[in-house]
Coordinates of C-alpha atoms in Angstrom, one line a residue:
M1 CA -0.7 21.7 -4.4
T2 CA -3.5 23.2 -5.6
A3 CA -6.8 23.2 -2.7
P4 CA -8.8 20.9 -2.0
G5 CA -12.3 22.0 -3.5
D6 CA -15.0 24.2 -3.0
G7 CA -18.5 22.8 -2.6
P8 CA -20.9 24.2 -2.0
R9 CA -20.4 26.9 0.5
G10 CA -20.6 24.8 4.2
A11 CA -20.3 21.7 2.7
V12 CA -17.0 20.4 4.2
I13 CA -16.1 16.6 6.3
E14 CA -15.4 17.1 10.2
R15 CA -13.3 14.2 11.4
E16 CA -13.6 13.0 14.5
N17 CA -10.8 11.4 16.9
P18 CA -12.0 7.7 17.4
S19 CA -9.8 7.2 21.1
R20 CA -11.4 10.0 21.7
T21 CA -14.9 10.8 19.8
S22 CA -15.9 14.2 21.5
E23 CA -12.6 15.7 19.9
L24 CA -12.6 17.4 16.5
V25 CA -8.9 16.4 14.8
G26 CA -9.5 18.8 11.5
T27 CA -11.7 19.5 8.8
V28 CA -12.0 19.6 5.4
G29 CA -13.9 21.4 2.0
V30 CA -15.9 19.0 0.0
S31 CA -14.9 19.3 -3.5
G32 CA -18.4 19.9 -5.7
P33 CA -18.3 18.2 -9.4
E34 CA -17.2 21.7 -11.0
R35 CA -14.2 21.5 -9.1
V36 CA -12.7 18.1 -9.4
D37 CA -13.4 19.2 -13.5
A38 CA -11.2 22.4 -13.6
L39 CA -9.1 20.4 -11.1
V40 CA -8.6 17.8 -13.3
R41 CA -8.1 19.9 -16.2
R42 CA -5.4 22.1 -15.3
A43 CA -4.1 18.7 -14.3
D44 CA -3.9 18.2 -18.2
A45 CA -2.8 20.9 -18.7
A46 CA 0.1 20.3 -16.3
Q47 CA 0.8 16.9 -17.3
R48 CA 2.4 17.2 -20.9
S49 CA 5.2 19.8 -20.0
W50 CA 6.0 18.4 -16.2
A51 CA 6.6 14.5 -18.9
A52 CA 8.4 17.4 -21.0
T53 CA 11.1 17.9 -18.3
G54 CA 13.2 15.0 -18.4
I55 CA 13.3 12.0 -15.9
A56 CA 15.9 13.4 -13.5
R57 CA 14.2 16.3 -12.7
R58 CA 10.9 14.5 -12.6
L59 CA 12.9 12.0 -10.3
A60 CA 14.9 14.7 -7.9
A61 CA 11.1 16.6 -6.8
L62 CA 10.4 13.6 -6.0
A63 CA 13.6 13.6 -3.2
A64 CA 12.9 16.6 -2.1
G65 CA 9.1 15.9 -1.5
A66 CA 10.5 13.4 0.6
D67 CA 12.4 14.6 2.2
A68 CA 10.0 17.7 3.5
I69 CA 8.0 15.1 4.2
A70 CA 10.5 13.4 6.7
G71 CA 11.0 16.8 7.8
R72 CA 7.7 17.0 9.1
L73 CA 7.7 13.3 10.6
E74 CA 6.2 13.9 13.8
P75 CA 3.3 16.2 13.8
L76 CA 2.6 14.1 10.4
A77 CA 2.3 10.9 12.6
E78 CA 0.2 12.7 15.7
L79 CA -2.2 13.7 13.3
L80 CA -2.6 10.4 11.8
A81 CA -3.0 8.9 14.8
R82 CA -5.6 11.2 15.8
E83 CA -7.6 11.4 12.7
S84 CA -7.1 7.3 12.1
G85 CA -7.4 6.1 15.6
K86 CA -4.3 4.4 14.4
V87 CA -0.9 3.9 17.1
L88 CA 1.2 6.5 17.3
A89 CA 4.0 3.9 16.8
D90 CA 2.3 2.7 14.0
C91 CA 2.0 5.6 12.4
R92 CA 5.8 7.6 12.9
G93 CA 6.5 3.9 10.3
E94 CA 3.7 4.4 7.8
V95 CA 5.3 8.0 7.2
G96 CA 8.9 7.0 7.4
F97 CA 8.1 4.5 4.8
A98 CA 6.8 6.6 2.8
G99 CA 9.7 8.5 2.9
T100 CA 11.6 5.0 1.9
Y101 CA 9.3 4.0 -0.5
L102 CA 9.6 7.4 -2.2
R103 CA 13.5 6.8 -2.4
W104 CA 12.8 3.6 -3.9
V105 CA 11.1 5.1 -6.7
V106 CA 13.8 7.5 -7.1
E107 CA 16.5 5.0 -7.6
H108 CA 14.4 2.7 -9.6
A109 CA 12.4 4.3 -12.0
P110 CA 15.9 6.3 -14.8
A111 CA 15.1 1.6 -15.7
A112 CA 11.6 1.5 -15.9
Y113 CA 11.1 4.2 -17.3
A114 CA 13.6 3.7 -19.6
D115 CA 13.7 3.8 -23.7
R116 CA 14.7 0.1 -25.2
E117 CA 15.9 -0.1 -28.7
I118 CA 17.0 -3.5 -29.9
D119 CA 18.2 -3.1 -33.4
D120 CA 19.4 -6.5 -35.1
A121 CA 18.8 -8.9 -38.7
A122 CA 15.2 -9.0 -37.7
G123 CA 14.8 -5.5 -37.7
R124 CA 14.9 -2.3 -35.6
L125 CA 12.7 -2.1 -32.4
L126 CA 11.8 0.4 -30.0
R127 CA 9.8 0.5 -26.4
L128 CA 9.4 3.7 -25.0
P129 CA 7.1 3.6 -21.9
R130 CA 5.0 6.6 -22.5
P131 CA 2.8 8.3 -19.8
Y132 CA -1.2 8.0 -19.8
G133 CA -1.7 11.7 -18.9
V134 CA -4.2 12.2 -15.5
V135 CA -4.0 10.1 -13.2
A136 CA -7.1 9.9 -10.5
A137 CA -6.2 8.0 -7.6
I138 CA -8.7 6.8 -4.8
T139 CA -7.2 6.1 -1.8
P140 CA -8.4 4.3 2.3
W141 CA -8.2 5.2 5.3
N142 CA -6.4 3.2 6.8
A143 CA -2.8 3.5 5.9
P144 CA -3.9 5.9 3.7
I145 CA -0.5 7.9 3.0
I146 CA 1.5 4.8 2.3
L147 CA -1.1 3.8 -0.3
T148 CA -1.2 7.0 -1.3
L149 CA 2.2 7.1 -2.5
L150 CA 2.6 3.9 -4.2
K151 CA 0.5 5.5 -7.1
V152 CA 1.2 8.9 -6.4
A153 CA 5.2 8.1 -6.5
P154 CA 5.4 6.0 -10.2
A155 CA 2.6 8.0 -11.6
L156 CA 4.2 11.6 -10.9
A157 CA 8.3 9.6 -11.5
A158 CA 6.9 8.4 -15.3
G159 CA 5.7 11.1 -16.4
N160 CA 1.3 11.3 -15.6
A161 CA -0.1 14.5 -13.2
V162 CA -1.5 13.0 -10.2
V163 CA -5.2 13.9 -8.7
V164 CA -6.1 11.9 -5.7
K165 CA -9.3 11.4 -3.7
P166 CA -9.3 10.5 -0.5
S167 CA -11.1 8.6 2.3
P168 CA -13.6 11.4 3.7
L169 CA -12.3 8.8 7.7
A170 CA -8.8 9.9 7.4
P171 CA -8.0 13.2 4.8
L172 CA -6.1 14.2 6.6
A173 CA -2.4 13.8 7.5
V174 CA -2.9 12.6 3.4
S175 CA -3.6 15.8 2.3
E176 CA -0.7 17.6 5.0
V177 CA 2.6 14.8 2.7
L178 CA 0.8 15.5 -1.0
R179 CA 0.6 19.8 0.0
L180 CA 4.6 19.2 1.0
L181 CA 5.4 17.2 -1.6
A182 CA 3.3 18.8 -4.1
G183 CA 6.2 22.6 -2.9
A184 CA 8.3 20.2 -5.2
L185 CA 6.4 20.3 -8.7
P186 CA 5.4 22.0 -11.0
D187 CA 1.3 23.6 -10.0
G188 CA -1.2 22.0 -10.6
T189 CA 0.3 18.4 -10.8
L190 CA -0.5 17.3 -8.0
A191 CA -4.2 18.4 -6.9
V192 CA -6.2 16.6 -3.9
V193 CA -10.2 16.8 -4.1
H194 CA -12.6 15.3 -1.0
G195 CA -16.0 14.4 -0.8
D196 CA -17.6 11.2 -0.9
A197 CA -18.9 8.5 -3.4
A198 CA -20.2 12.0 -5.4
A199 CA -17.0 13.5 -6.0
G200 CA -15.0 9.7 -6.2
A201 CA -17.7 9.1 -9.7
A202 CA -17.0 12.9 -11.2
L203 CA -13.3 11.8 -11.1
V204 CA -13.0 8.7 -11.7
G205 CA -15.6 8.8 -15.3
H206 CA -13.8 12.5 -16.0
P207 CA -12.6 12.5 -20.2
L208 CA -9.6 13.8 -19.2
V209 CA -8.1 11.4 -16.5
R210 CA -6.6 8.7 -18.4
K211 CA -5.9 6.1 -15.7
V212 CA -7.5 5.3 -12.3
A213 CA -5.8 3.3 -9.7
F214 CA -7.8 1.7 -6.6
T215 CA -7.2 0.7 -3.5
G216 CA -10.4 0.5 -0.7
G217 CA -13.0 -2.6 -0.9
G218 CA -15.1 -4.8 -3.9
V219 CA -19.3 -2.7 -3.1
A220 CA -16.6 1.2 -3.8
A221 CA -14.0 -1.3 -6.8
R222 CA -17.2 -2.6 -8.7
Q223 CA -18.5 1.7 -8.2
V224 CA -15.7 3.0 -9.6
A225 CA -14.7 0.2 -12.5
A226 CA -18.1 0.0 -13.6
T227 CA -17.5 4.5 -14.4
A228 CA -13.9 3.8 -15.8
A229 CA -15.0 2.0 -18.3
T230 CA -17.9 4.6 -19.9
Q231 CA -14.7 6.2 -20.3
T232 CA -12.8 2.7 -21.4
T233 CA -10.3 3.6 -18.8
P234 CA -8.1 1.6 -17.5
V235 CA -8.5 0.1 -13.9
V236 CA -6.1 -1.3 -10.8
L237 CA -8.2 -2.1 -7.8
E238 CA -5.6 -3.3 -5.1
L239 CA -9.2 -4.7 -3.0
G240 CA -9.5 -6.5 0.0
G241 CA -8.1 -9.8 1.2
N242 CA -9.9 -12.9 3.3
D243 CA -5.8 -14.2 4.3
A244 CA -5.2 -18.1 5.2
A245 CA -2.4 -18.1 8.2
I246 CA -2.1 -22.3 7.4
F247 CA 0.5 -23.6 10.5
L248 CA 2.0 -26.8 9.4
P249 CA 2.2 -29.2 12.1
D250 CA 5.9 -29.0 12.1
A251 CA 5.2 -25.1 12.5
D252 CA 7.5 -22.8 15.6
L253 CA 4.6 -21.9 18.0
G254 CA 7.3 -20.3 19.9
T255 CA 7.3 -16.5 21.6
E256 CA 8.5 -14.7 18.5
P257 CA 6.8 -16.6 16.4
M258 CA 3.5 -15.7 17.8
R259 CA 3.7 -12.2 19.0
R260 CA 4.3 -12.2 15.1
L261 CA 1.3 -13.4 14.1
V262 CA -0.8 -11.9 16.9
L263 CA 0.7 -8.1 15.2
A264 CA -0.6 -9.8 12.1
S265 CA -3.8 -10.0 12.9
F266 CA -4.4 -7.5 14.9
A267 CA -2.0 -4.4 13.9
T268 CA -4.5 -0.7 13.4
S269 CA -6.9 -3.5 14.6
G270 CA -7.0 -6.2 12.2
Q271 CA -8.3 -3.0 9.3
V272 CA -5.5 -4.0 7.5
C273 CA -6.1 -5.7 4.6
M274 CA -3.8 -8.1 4.1
A275 CA -4.1 -9.1 8.7
A276 CA -4.6 -12.5 9.1
K277 CA -7.5 -14.1 8.7
R278 CA -8.2 -17.2 9.1
L279 CA -5.6 -19.2 10.7
Y280 CA -5.4 -22.8 10.0
V281 CA -3.5 -25.7 12.6
H282 CA -3.7 -28.6 12.3
R283 CA -6.0 -30.4 15.4
D284 CA -3.4 -32.5 17.0
R285 CA -1.8 -29.2 17.9
R286 CA -4.8 -27.0 18.6
D287 CA -4.7 -27.1 23.1
E288 CA -0.9 -25.8 22.2
F289 CA -1.6 -23.1 20.0
V290 CA -4.2 -21.8 21.7
A291 CA -2.7 -22.1 25.1
A292 CA 0.0 -20.2 22.4
Y293 CA -1.4 -17.7 21.0
R294 CA -3.1 -15.8 23.9
A295 CA -0.1 -15.4 25.7
A296 CA 2.1 -13.6 22.8
A297 CA -1.3 -12.1 22.6
A298 CA -1.5 -11.2 26.4
E299 CA 2.5 -9.7 25.6
V300 CA 1.9 -8.0 22.6
L301 CA -1.3 -6.1 23.1
R302 CA -2.5 -3.3 24.9
V303 CA -5.8 -1.7 23.8
G304 CA -6.2 2.0 24.2
D305 CA -6.2 5.6 23.0
A306 CA -3.8 6.0 20.2
L307 CA -1.3 8.7 21.7
T308 CA -0.2 6.7 24.6
P309 CA 2.6 5.1 24.9
G310 CA 3.2 1.4 25.4
V311 CA -0.1 0.5 23.3
S312 CA -0.1 -1.1 20.5
M313 CA -4.6 -1.4 19.1
G314 CA -6.3 1.4 19.3
P315 CA -9.9 2.1 18.7
V316 CA -11.7 1.0 15.3
I317 CA -12.4 3.4 12.8
S318 CA -16.2 4.2 13.2
A319 CA -19.6 3.2 15.1
G320 CA -20.3 1.6 12.0
A321 CA -17.7 -0.1 12.7
V322 CA -18.1 -1.5 16.3
A323 CA -20.8 -2.9 15.7
R324 CA -21.0 -4.6 12.1
I325 CA -17.3 -6.0 14.3
E326 CA -19.8 -7.4 17.4
R327 CA -22.3 -8.1 15.2
I328 CA -20.0 -10.6 13.3
V329 CA -19.2 -11.9 16.5
A330 CA -22.1 -12.1 18.2
A331 CA -23.4 -14.5 15.4
A332 CA -20.4 -16.9 15.6
V333 CA -21.2 -17.2 19.2
A334 CA -24.9 -18.1 19.2
R335 CA -23.9 -20.4 16.8
G336 CA -21.6 -22.5 19.6
A337 CA -18.8 -21.1 18.7
T338 CA -16.6 -19.1 21.9
A339 CA -14.8 -16.0 21.2
L340 CA -11.6 -15.6 23.5
P341 CA -10.4 -12.1 24.8
L342 CA -6.4 -11.0 23.8
G343 CA -4.4 -8.7 25.2
T344 CA -5.1 -6.1 28.4
V345 CA -5.8 -3.2 28.5
D346 CA -4.2 0.4 29.2
G347 CA -6.0 1.4 32.0
G348 CA -5.6 5.5 31.6
T349 CA -8.2 5.1 28.6
D350 CA -11.4 6.2 28.5
L351 CA -13.1 2.8 26.1
A352 CA -16.1 4.8 26.4
G353 CA -15.7 7.1 24.8
G354 CA -13.8 5.9 21.6
Y355 CA -14.1 3.3 19.2
F356 CA -13.0 0.8 20.6
V357 CA -13.7 -3.4 20.3
A358 CA -12.1 -5.9 22.4
P359 CA -9.6 -8.5 20.4
T360 CA -11.4 -11.9 20.3
L361 CA -9.9 -15.0 19.7
V362 CA -13.3 -17.3 18.0
L363 CA -12.8 -21.3 18.2
N364 CA -15.4 -24.0 17.2
A365 CA -17.0 -20.9 14.6
P366 CA -18.9 -23.7 11.6
D367 CA -17.2 -22.9 8.2
D368 CA -19.8 -20.8 6.9
A369 CA -20.1 -18.1 9.8
E370 CA -19.3 -14.4 8.8
V371 CA -16.2 -14.3 10.9
I372 CA -14.9 -17.1 8.5
T373 CA -16.5 -16.4 5.2
G374 CA -16.2 -12.9 5.2
E375 CA -13.4 -9.6 5.1
Q376 CA -13.7 -9.2 9.9
F377 CA -11.4 -5.9 8.7
G378 CA -11.6 -5.2 12.8
P379 CA -9.8 -6.7 15.9
T380 CA -11.4 -10.2 16.0
V381 CA -10.1 -13.3 14.1
P382 CA -10.9 -17.3 14.1
L383 CA -9.4 -20.8 14.3
L384 CA -9.7 -23.1 12.1
L385 CA -9.0 -26.6 12.8
Y386 CA -7.3 -29.6 9.9
D387 CA -6.5 -33.0 9.7
D388 CA -4.0 -33.5 6.2
E389 CA -3.4 -30.4 3.3
E390 CA -5.3 -31.8 1.6
E391 CA -8.6 -31.5 3.4
L392 CA -7.1 -28.2 4.1
L393 CA -6.4 -26.4 0.0
A394 CA -9.6 -27.0 -0.7
R395 CA -11.1 -25.0 2.7
V396 CA -8.5 -22.1 1.9
N397 CA -9.1 -21.6 -1.7
A398 CA -12.8 -22.2 -1.7
D399 CA -12.8 -19.0 -0.7
E400 CA -14.3 -15.9 -3.6
L401 CA -11.4 -13.4 -2.0
G402 CA -7.4 -14.3 -3.2
L403 CA -5.7 -11.1 -2.0
G404 CA -2.7 -12.9 0.6
G405 CA -1.9 -15.5 2.6
S406 CA 0.7 -17.3 4.3
V407 CA 2.5 -21.1 5.7
W408 CA 4.1 -21.5 8.8
S409 CA 7.1 -24.5 8.8
A410 CA 9.9 -25.1 10.5
D411 CA 11.3 -26.4 6.6
E412 CA 10.9 -24.0 3.7
E413 CA 10.9 -26.0 1.4
R414 CA 7.0 -27.8 2.8
A415 CA 5.9 -23.9 3.4
F416 CA 6.9 -23.5 -0.7
A417 CA 5.9 -26.6 -1.9
L418 CA 2.2 -25.7 -0.6
A419 CA 2.6 -21.6 -0.8
R420 CA 2.9 -22.9 -4.4
R421 CA -0.7 -24.0 -4.4
V422 CA -2.6 -21.4 -2.2
E423 CA -5.3 -19.5 -4.7
A424 CA -3.5 -15.5 -3.6
G425 CA -1.6 -12.2 -4.5
F426 CA 1.4 -13.0 -2.4
V427 CA 2.2 -16.2 0.0
F428 CA 4.4 -15.2 3.3
V429 CA 6.2 -18.0 4.8
N430 CA 6.2 -17.9 8.8
T431 CA 5.0 -14.3 8.8
H432 CA 2.6 -12.1 7.4
N433 CA 2.2 -9.3 7.2
R434 CA 3.7 -5.7 7.1
T435 CA 7.1 -8.1 8.0
G436 CA 7.2 -10.5 5.1
L437 CA 6.5 -7.1 2.6
S438 CA 9.9 -6.4 0.2
L439 CA 10.7 -3.1 -2.3
R440 CA 11.2 -5.8 -4.8
A441 CA 7.9 -8.2 -4.3
P442 CA 5.3 -7.5 -6.1
F443 CA 1.9 -7.0 -4.4
G444 CA -1.4 -7.2 -5.9
G445 CA -4.5 -10.1 -6.7
V446 CA -6.1 -12.8 -7.9
K447 CA -9.9 -13.3 -7.9
R448 CA -12.1 -11.3 -6.7
S449 CA -9.2 -8.8 -4.7
G450 CA -8.2 -6.8 -6.9
Y451 CA -6.0 -6.8 -10.6
G452 CA -2.6 -4.8 -10.8
R453 CA 0.0 -4.7 -9.0
E454 CA 1.9 -2.6 -6.3
Y455 CA 5.5 -2.3 -5.4
A456 CA 8.3 -3.5 -7.1
E457 CA 9.4 -2.9 -11.5
E458 CA 5.1 -4.2 -11.3
G459 CA 3.7 -1.9 -9.8
L460 CA 5.8 1.4 -11.7
A461 CA 5.4 0.0 -15.0
E462 CA 1.3 0.1 -13.6
Y463 CA 1.9 3.6 -14.5
A464 CA 3.4 3.7 -17.7
Q465 CA 2.4 2.1 -21.3
T466 CA 4.2 1.0 -24.5
C467 CA 4.4 1.9 -27.0
V468 CA 7.0 1.1 -30.3
V469 CA 8.4 2.0 -33.3
H470 CA 9.6 -1.1 -35.6
A471 CA 11.3 -0.9 -37.9
P472 CA 10.9 -4.2 -39.8
G473 CA 14.2 -6.1 -41.9
P474 CA 13.1 -6.8 -44.6
F475 CA 11.9 -3.1 -45.5
R476 CA 15.1 -2.2 -44.4
P477 CA 18.6 -0.7 -46.7
G478 CA 19.2 -3.4 -48.1
G479 CA 16.7 -5.9 -47.0
A480 CA 15.4 -8.4 -48.9
G481 CA 11.4 -7.0 -48.6
L482 CA 8.3 -9.8 -48.0
P483 CA 5.2 -10.2 -50.0
A484 CA 2.3 -7.6 -49.2
N485 CA 0.3 -9.8 -47.8
A486 CA 2.7 -11.5 -45.1
Y487 CA 2.3 -12.9 -41.5
P488 CA 5.3 -12.0 -39.4
G489 CA 7.7 -14.1 -38.6

């Protein structure tokens, strides 16, 4: 892999440990515009020969990369935990799942990227899935490895070259993963640049970038889309959500469902786009739900240093995140809401030494409070009550975001019937967040939560464009022909 950028001398990104902010985890050099330009041009030159190698050799390289990553699982997981504050067990899971996804791409790419031909009385039609060229991937910090490989793996399999710009909040582990993957690839095919919005703009707006894949927030997404539009470059956007978890009156509020729900809200300290962010419960079951939810949180939520065994929720990513989340909760409380503390705290953790925020369940907040209308992206979640399904759906669907949601019911048919009416790109049934994902299920949002899909065949298709060769039947040998001004039949 081409090394990170060499911006102005001394320009580096320093990454601290959110669990222990006095610890410097590592640094990366900032890539200036000239470096971004050089790496994109190099990727463009490498892409044509990479595409010409054939899919079998491309997939063999991805499989070798997956093996290399698997061999470094433990140090990669520890590095990710130290730079992001995500607990070590979840970091192990992310690195392992990245390898699983790479191997899934290896298995399914041949069918997704195969030529398809029809030869019949209507004519001879050849569909050719062809790579775009250079793909720019702009990736976030909260699950940097898997959210990067969701773009890089299918793009490479399709025959593209890729230049990645990771988030400056978690650049270290993902850069090492990409280095390991690039070790199996031709030089220049996969490169990494580092920096803030300026580096991203230089990459996205480069005239040799033919497609952009972005995961992140709405403000940055609009900047990315606007910059890409200057070159008419197509974009895939996977953005935030304000996912509603809907509990129908017959929903199971037992220990296991409640444990799933608590972790669906508080995994990665709630900093997940598809986390359960609004809990809707029928008014008649309010007290039962609150008691069950708090009991489950007491069992599964233990706040502390991300590297401490048994800790299930670490810090948030930055001091700014702490201030924002505490402000949102305080504003709700000032308007009459109650913030109930959840879980327990690890006794060996110095909470004052990191970016820790106490997990809370917010009760009685007005529907226009920011804790309900905005994506909290932190360890707090509001409980809302409803009386009937039509009123419920109106409130759920009024939100401008539409990434995910969930419906919980003992009656699967009833759950599916309601889920069909939820305005979201992905609706889970009787679970939420990553336990409800599947490699065969396309994931992405509607409304202001973006466009395009990841996972499944649809995720593979994002990185190839269909080109066509067509001989209409009437003009083939023996055909009867058509008038020169005929429309297609």
